[in-house]
Short mmCIF file of C-alpha atoms in Angstrom, two decimals:
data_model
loop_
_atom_site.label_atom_id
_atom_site.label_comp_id
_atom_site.label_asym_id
_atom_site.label_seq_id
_atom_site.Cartn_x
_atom_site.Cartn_y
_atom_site.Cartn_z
CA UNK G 531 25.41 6.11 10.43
CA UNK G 532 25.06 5.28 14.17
CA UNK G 533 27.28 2.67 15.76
CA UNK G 534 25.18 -0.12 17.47
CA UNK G 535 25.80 -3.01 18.34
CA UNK G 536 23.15 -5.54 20.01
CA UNK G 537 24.47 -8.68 21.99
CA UNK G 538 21.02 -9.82 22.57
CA UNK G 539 18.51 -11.23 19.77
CA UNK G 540 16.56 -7.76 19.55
CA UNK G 541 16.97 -5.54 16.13
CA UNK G 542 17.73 -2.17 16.51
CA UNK G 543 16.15 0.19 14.16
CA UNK G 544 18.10 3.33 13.33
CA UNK G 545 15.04 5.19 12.07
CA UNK G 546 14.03 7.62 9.35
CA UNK G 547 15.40 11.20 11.15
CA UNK G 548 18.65 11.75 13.07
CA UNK G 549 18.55 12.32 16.33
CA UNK G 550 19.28 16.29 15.66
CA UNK G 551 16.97 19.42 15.37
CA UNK G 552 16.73 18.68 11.73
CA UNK G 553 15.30 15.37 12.37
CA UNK G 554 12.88 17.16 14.68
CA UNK G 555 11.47 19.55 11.88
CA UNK G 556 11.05 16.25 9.49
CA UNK G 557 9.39 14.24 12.28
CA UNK G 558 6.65 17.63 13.17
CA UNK G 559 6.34 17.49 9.54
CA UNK G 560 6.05 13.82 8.86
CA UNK G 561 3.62 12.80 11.81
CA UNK G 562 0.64 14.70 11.25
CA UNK G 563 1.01 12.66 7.51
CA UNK G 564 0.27 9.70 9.27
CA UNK G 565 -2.51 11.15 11.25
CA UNK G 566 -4.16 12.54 8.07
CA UNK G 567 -3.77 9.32 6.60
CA UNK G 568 -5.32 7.35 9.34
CA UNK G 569 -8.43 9.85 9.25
CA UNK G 570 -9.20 9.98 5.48
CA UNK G 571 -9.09 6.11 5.04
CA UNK G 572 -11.25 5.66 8.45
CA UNK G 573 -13.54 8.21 7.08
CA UNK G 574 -13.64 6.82 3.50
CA UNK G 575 -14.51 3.18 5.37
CA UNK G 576 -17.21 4.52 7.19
CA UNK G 577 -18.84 6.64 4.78
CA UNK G 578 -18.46 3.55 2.58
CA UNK G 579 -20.60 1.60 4.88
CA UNK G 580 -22.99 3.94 5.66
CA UNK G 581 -24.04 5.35 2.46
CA UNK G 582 -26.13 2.52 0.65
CA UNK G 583 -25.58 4.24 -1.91
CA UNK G 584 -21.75 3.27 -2.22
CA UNK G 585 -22.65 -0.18 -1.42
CA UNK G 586 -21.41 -1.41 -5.03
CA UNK G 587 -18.18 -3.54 -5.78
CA UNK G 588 -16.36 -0.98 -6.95
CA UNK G 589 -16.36 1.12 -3.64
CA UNK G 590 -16.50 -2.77 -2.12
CA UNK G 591 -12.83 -3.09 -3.10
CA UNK G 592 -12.34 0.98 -2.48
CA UNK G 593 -13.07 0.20 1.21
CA UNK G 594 -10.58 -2.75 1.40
CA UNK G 595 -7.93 -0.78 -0.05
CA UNK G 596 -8.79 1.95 3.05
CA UNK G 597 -8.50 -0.72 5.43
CA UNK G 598 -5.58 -1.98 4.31
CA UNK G 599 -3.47 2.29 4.18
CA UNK G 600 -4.95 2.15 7.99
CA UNK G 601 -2.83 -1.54 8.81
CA UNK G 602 -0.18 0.05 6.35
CA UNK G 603 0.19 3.03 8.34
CA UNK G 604 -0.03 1.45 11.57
CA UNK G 605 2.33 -1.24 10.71
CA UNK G 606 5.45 1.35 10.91
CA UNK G 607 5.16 4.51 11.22
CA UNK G 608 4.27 4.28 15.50
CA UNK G 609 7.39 2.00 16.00
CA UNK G 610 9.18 4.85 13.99
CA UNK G 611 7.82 7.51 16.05
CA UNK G 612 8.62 6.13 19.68
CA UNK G 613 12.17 4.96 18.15
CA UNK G 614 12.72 8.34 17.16
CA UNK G 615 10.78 10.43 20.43
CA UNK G 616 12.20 8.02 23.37
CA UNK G 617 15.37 7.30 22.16
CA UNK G 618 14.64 3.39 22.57
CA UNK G 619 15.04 2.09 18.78
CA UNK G 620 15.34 -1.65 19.89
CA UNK G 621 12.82 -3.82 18.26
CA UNK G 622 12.39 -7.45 19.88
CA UNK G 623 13.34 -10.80 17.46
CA UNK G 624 9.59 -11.52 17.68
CA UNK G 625 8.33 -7.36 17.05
CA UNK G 626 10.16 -7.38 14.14
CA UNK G 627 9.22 -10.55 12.63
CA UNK G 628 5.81 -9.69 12.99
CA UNK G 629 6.31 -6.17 11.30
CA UNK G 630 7.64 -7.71 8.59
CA UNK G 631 5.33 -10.32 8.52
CA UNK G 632 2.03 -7.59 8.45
CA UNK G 633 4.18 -4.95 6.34
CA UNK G 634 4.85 -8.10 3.79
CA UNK G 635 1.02 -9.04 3.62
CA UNK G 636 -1.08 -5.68 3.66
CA UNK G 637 1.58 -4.81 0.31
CA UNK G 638 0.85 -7.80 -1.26
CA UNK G 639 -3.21 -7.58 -0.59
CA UNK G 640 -2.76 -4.10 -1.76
CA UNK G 641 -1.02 -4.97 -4.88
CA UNK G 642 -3.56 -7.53 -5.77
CA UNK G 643 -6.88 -5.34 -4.46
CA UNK G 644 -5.76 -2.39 -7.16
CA UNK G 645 -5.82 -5.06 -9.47
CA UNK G 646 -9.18 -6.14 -8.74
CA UNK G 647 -9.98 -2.60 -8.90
CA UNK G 648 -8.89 -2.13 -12.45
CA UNK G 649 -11.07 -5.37 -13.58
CA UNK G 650 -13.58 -4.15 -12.20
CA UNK G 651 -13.71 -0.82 -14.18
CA UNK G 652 -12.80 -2.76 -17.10
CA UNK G 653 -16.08 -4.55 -17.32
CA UNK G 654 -18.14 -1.86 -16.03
CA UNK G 655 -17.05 0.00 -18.77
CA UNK G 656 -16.09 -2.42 -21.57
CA UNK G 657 -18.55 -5.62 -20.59
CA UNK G 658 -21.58 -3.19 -18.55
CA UNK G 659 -24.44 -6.07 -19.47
CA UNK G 660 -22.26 -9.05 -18.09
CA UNK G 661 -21.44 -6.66 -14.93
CA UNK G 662 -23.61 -7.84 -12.89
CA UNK G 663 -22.47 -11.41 -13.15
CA UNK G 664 -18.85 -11.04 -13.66
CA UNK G 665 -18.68 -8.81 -10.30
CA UNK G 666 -20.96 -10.02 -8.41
CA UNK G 667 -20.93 -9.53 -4.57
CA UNK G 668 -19.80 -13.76 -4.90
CA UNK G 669 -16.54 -12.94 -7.16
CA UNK G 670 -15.85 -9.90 -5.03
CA UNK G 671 -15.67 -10.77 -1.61
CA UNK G 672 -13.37 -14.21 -3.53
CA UNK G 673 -11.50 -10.98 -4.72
CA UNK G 674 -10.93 -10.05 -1.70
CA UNK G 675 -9.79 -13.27 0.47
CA UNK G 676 -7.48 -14.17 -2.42
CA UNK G 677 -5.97 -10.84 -2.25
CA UNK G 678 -5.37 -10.80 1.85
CA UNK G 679 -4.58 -15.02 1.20
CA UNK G 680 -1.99 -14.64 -1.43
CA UNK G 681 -0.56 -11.65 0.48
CA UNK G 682 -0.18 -13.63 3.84
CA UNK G 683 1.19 -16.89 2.20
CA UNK G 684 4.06 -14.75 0.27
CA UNK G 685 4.71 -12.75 3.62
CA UNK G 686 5.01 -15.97 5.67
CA UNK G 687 7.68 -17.25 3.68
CA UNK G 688 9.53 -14.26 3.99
CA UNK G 689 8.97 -13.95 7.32
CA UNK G 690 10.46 -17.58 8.13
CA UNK G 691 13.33 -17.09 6.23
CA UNK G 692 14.59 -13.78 7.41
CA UNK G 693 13.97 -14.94 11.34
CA UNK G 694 16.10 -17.88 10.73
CA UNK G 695 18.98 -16.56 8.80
CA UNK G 696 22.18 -16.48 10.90
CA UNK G 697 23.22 -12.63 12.06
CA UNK G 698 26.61 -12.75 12.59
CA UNK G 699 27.02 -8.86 12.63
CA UNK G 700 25.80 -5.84 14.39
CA UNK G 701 21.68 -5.98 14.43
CA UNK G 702 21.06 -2.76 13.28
CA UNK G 703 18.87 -1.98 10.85
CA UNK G 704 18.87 0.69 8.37
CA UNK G 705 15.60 1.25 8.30
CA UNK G 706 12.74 2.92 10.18
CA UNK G 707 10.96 -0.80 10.00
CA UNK G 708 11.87 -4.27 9.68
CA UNK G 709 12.42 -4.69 5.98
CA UNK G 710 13.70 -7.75 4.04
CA UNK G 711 16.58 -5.80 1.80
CA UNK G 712 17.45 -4.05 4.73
CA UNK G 713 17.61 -7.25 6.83
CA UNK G 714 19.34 -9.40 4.42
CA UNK G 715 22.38 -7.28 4.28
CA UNK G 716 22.88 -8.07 7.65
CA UNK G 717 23.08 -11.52 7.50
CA UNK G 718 26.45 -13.76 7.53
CA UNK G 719 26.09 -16.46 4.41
CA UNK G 720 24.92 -16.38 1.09
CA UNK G 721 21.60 -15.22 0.66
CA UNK G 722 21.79 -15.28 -3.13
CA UNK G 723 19.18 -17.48 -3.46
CA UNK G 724 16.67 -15.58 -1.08
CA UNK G 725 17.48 -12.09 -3.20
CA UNK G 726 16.50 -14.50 -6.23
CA UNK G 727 13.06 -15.56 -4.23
CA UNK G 728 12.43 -11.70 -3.34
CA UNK G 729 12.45 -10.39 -7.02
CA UNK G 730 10.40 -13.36 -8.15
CA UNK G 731 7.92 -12.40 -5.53
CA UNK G 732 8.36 -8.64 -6.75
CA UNK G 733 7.60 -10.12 -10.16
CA UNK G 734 4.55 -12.35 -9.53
CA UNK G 735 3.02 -9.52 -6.77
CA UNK G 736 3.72 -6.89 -8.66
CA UNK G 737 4.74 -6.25 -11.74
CA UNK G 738 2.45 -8.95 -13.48
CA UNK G 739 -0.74 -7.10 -11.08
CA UNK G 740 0.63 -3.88 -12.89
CA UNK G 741 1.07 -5.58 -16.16
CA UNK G 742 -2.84 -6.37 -16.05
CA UNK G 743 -3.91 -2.73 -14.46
CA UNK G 744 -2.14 -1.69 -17.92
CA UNK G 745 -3.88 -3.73 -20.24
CA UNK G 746 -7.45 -3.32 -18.83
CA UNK G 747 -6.74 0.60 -19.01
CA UNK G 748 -5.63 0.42 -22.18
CA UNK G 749 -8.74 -1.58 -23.03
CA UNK G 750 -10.62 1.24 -21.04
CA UNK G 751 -9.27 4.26 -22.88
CA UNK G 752 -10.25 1.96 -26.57
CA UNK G 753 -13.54 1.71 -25.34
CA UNK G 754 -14.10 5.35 -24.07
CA UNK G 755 -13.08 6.63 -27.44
CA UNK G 756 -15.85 4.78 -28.79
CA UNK G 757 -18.46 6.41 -26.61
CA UNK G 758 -20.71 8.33 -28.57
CA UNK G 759 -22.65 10.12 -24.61
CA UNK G 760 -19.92 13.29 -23.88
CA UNK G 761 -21.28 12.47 -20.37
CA UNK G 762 -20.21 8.88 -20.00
CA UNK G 763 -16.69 9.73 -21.86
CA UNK G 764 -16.50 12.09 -19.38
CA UNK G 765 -17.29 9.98 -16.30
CA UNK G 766 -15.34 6.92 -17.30
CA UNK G 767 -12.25 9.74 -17.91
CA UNK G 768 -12.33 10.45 -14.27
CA UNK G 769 -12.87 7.62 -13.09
CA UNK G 770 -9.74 5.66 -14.56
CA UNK G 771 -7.78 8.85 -14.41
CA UNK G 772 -8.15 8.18 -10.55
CA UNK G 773 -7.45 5.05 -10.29
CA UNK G 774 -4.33 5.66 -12.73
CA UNK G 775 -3.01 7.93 -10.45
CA UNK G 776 -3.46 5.88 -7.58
CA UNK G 777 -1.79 2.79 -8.90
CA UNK G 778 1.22 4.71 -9.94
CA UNK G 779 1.70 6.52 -6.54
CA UNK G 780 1.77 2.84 -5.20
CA UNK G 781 3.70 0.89 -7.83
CA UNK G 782 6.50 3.08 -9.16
CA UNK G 783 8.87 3.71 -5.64
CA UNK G 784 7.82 -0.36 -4.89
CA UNK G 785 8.79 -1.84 -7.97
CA UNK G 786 12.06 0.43 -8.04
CA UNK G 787 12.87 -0.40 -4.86
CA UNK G 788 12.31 -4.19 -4.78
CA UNK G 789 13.61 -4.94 -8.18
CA UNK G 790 16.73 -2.74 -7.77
CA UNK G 791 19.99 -4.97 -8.24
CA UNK G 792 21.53 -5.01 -4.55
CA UNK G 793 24.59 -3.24 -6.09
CA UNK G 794 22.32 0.01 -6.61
CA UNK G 795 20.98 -0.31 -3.14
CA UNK G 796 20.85 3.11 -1.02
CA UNK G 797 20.09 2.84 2.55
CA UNK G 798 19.17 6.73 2.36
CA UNK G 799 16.93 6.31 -1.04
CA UNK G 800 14.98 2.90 0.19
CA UNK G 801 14.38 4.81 3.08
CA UNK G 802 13.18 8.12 1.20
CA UNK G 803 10.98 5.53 -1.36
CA UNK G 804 9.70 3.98 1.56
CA UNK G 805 7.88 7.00 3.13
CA UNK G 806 6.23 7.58 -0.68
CA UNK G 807 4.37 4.15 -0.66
CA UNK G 808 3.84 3.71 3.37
CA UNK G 809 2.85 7.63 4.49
CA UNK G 810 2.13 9.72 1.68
CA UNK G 811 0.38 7.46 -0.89
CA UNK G 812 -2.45 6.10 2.20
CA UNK G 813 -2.53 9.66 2.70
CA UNK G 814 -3.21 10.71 -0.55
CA UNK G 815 -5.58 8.10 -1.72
CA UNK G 816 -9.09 9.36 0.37
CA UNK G 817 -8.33 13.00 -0.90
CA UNK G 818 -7.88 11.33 -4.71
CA UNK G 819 -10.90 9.28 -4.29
CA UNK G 820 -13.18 11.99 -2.41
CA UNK G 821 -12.51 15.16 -4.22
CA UNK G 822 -12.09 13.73 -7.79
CA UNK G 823 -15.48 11.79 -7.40
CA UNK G 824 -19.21 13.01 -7.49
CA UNK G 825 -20.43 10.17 -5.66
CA UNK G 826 -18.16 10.02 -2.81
CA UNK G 827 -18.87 13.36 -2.09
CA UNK G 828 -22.61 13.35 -2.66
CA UNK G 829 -22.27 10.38 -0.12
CA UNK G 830 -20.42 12.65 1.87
CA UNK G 831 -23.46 15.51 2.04
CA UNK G 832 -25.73 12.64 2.81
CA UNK G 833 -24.21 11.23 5.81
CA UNK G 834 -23.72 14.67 7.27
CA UNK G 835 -26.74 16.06 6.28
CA UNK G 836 -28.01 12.66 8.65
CA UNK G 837 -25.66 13.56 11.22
CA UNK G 838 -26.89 16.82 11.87
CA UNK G 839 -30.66 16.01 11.65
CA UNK G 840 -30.36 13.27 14.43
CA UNK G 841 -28.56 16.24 16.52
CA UNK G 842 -31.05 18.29 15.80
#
């Protein structure tokens, strides 16, 4: 690892490639990741909004989730990139408390808006008459704010603590963003009782959202083995097999990495984890969503068919 040392309050960030023709090849290989992901989820957003025909809670919540893999993206990844292209890999006290503070929020929201998402195939599928009631547009823009609220409450803790925690050695993170484990191990003191406060956090934000995912797909798959219609089985098979995927592209590298004792701690693996859940699963979730669903891409046809009239 790099030598720094930082006599002023900034962070440095040692970054996700070394500064070697390797690192090049990872970084033209990494980069137009992030671009991909920041065009599907802009395109799923707008062809969210302006098909009326998508204008339903469940691709309500889909749209959220888009937003938030743009933020996520955004977040770290062009820090990252101008670390890694200009050679500069100082971030300011302020820059980084704010990364953390955003990258702290948008995974909490996240967390919490798959959640919403499983509920809400859970009574479409197992409750369809009280749908309309129990997911209204009311209860899902609630959804919603309690997601991005709970997220931002949990992150602002964090955020305090980690700002004012004495650093007594060098300030450089290993890390391609400002991250809490990767911060904390830095710090002079005991921060046993902050590690304790981070996997209860893990726990509540989590594990318990993927707890209930779980148990309304298991409820799911009960009821779509009672389905009689080979059509429906079918539908609601595809549907959940989606979102199944999705939630375990997110969850899996999180929970490993945040609920990891610190004496199984890899700079190298967090790092490796963290590129599944910040680049490659935003990236991965429009294609998921768009080519494993009829009405996404019948949306699709729609808007372009619209498109090309008006040029016409």
């Amino acid at each position: 690892m790099e030598n720094y040392t930082q006599p002023s309050t900034d962070f440095v960030l040692l970054g996700l490639f070394p500064p070697s023709r390797a690192g090049l090849i990872f970084f033209t290989l990494t980069f137009p990741v992030f671009l991909m992901a920041l065009a599907g989820n802009l395109c799923m957003v707008l062809l969210i909004l302006l098909d009326a025909h998508l204008h339903t809670p469940m691709y309500f919540l889909l749209c959220q989730l888009s937003l938030v893999d743009i933020l996520y993206v955004s977040t770290t990844v062009p820090k990252m990139a101008s670390g890694f292209l200009t050679g500069n890999k100082s971030i300011s006290f302020i820059g980084c408390g704010l990364q953390c503070f955003f990258f702290l929020t948008l995974g909490g929201a996240e967390a919490l808006i798959l959640m919403s998402m499983a509920y809400d195939r859970y009574v479409a599928i197992c409750s369809p008459l009280h749908y309309p009631i129990r997911m209204s547009r009311g209860v899902c823009v609630l959804m919603i704010l309690a997601s991005w609220a709970i997220g931002a409450v949990n992150a602002c803790a964090h955020t305090v603590y980690i700002l004012r925690v004495p650093y007594c050695r060098s300030r450089a993170i290993d890390h391609f963003f400002c991250d809490v484990p990767a911060m904390l191990t830095l710090a002079c003191g005991d921060t046993m009782v902050h590690e304790y406060t981070v996997f209860l956090s893990t726990i509540l934000l989590l594990l318990f959202p993927f707890i209930v995912i779980a148990f309304s797909y298991g409820k799911i798959l009960l009821a779509v083995f009672r389905m009689r219609s080979q059509e429906g089985r079918k539908k609601a098979y595809s549907t959940c097999s989606t979102h199944i995927t999705v939630v375990t592209l997110y969850y899996a590298p999180f929970v490993y990495t945040y609920l990891r004792p610190k004496s199984l701690r890899s700079p190298a693996e967090d790092k490796v984890l963290a590129v599944v859940y910040t680049i490659f699963t935003p990236t991965l979730n429009p294609v998921i969503y768009s080519l494993r669903n009829k009405e996404v891409l019948g949306a699709l046809g729609r808007v372009t068919g619209k498109f090309c009239v008006l040029k016409m």
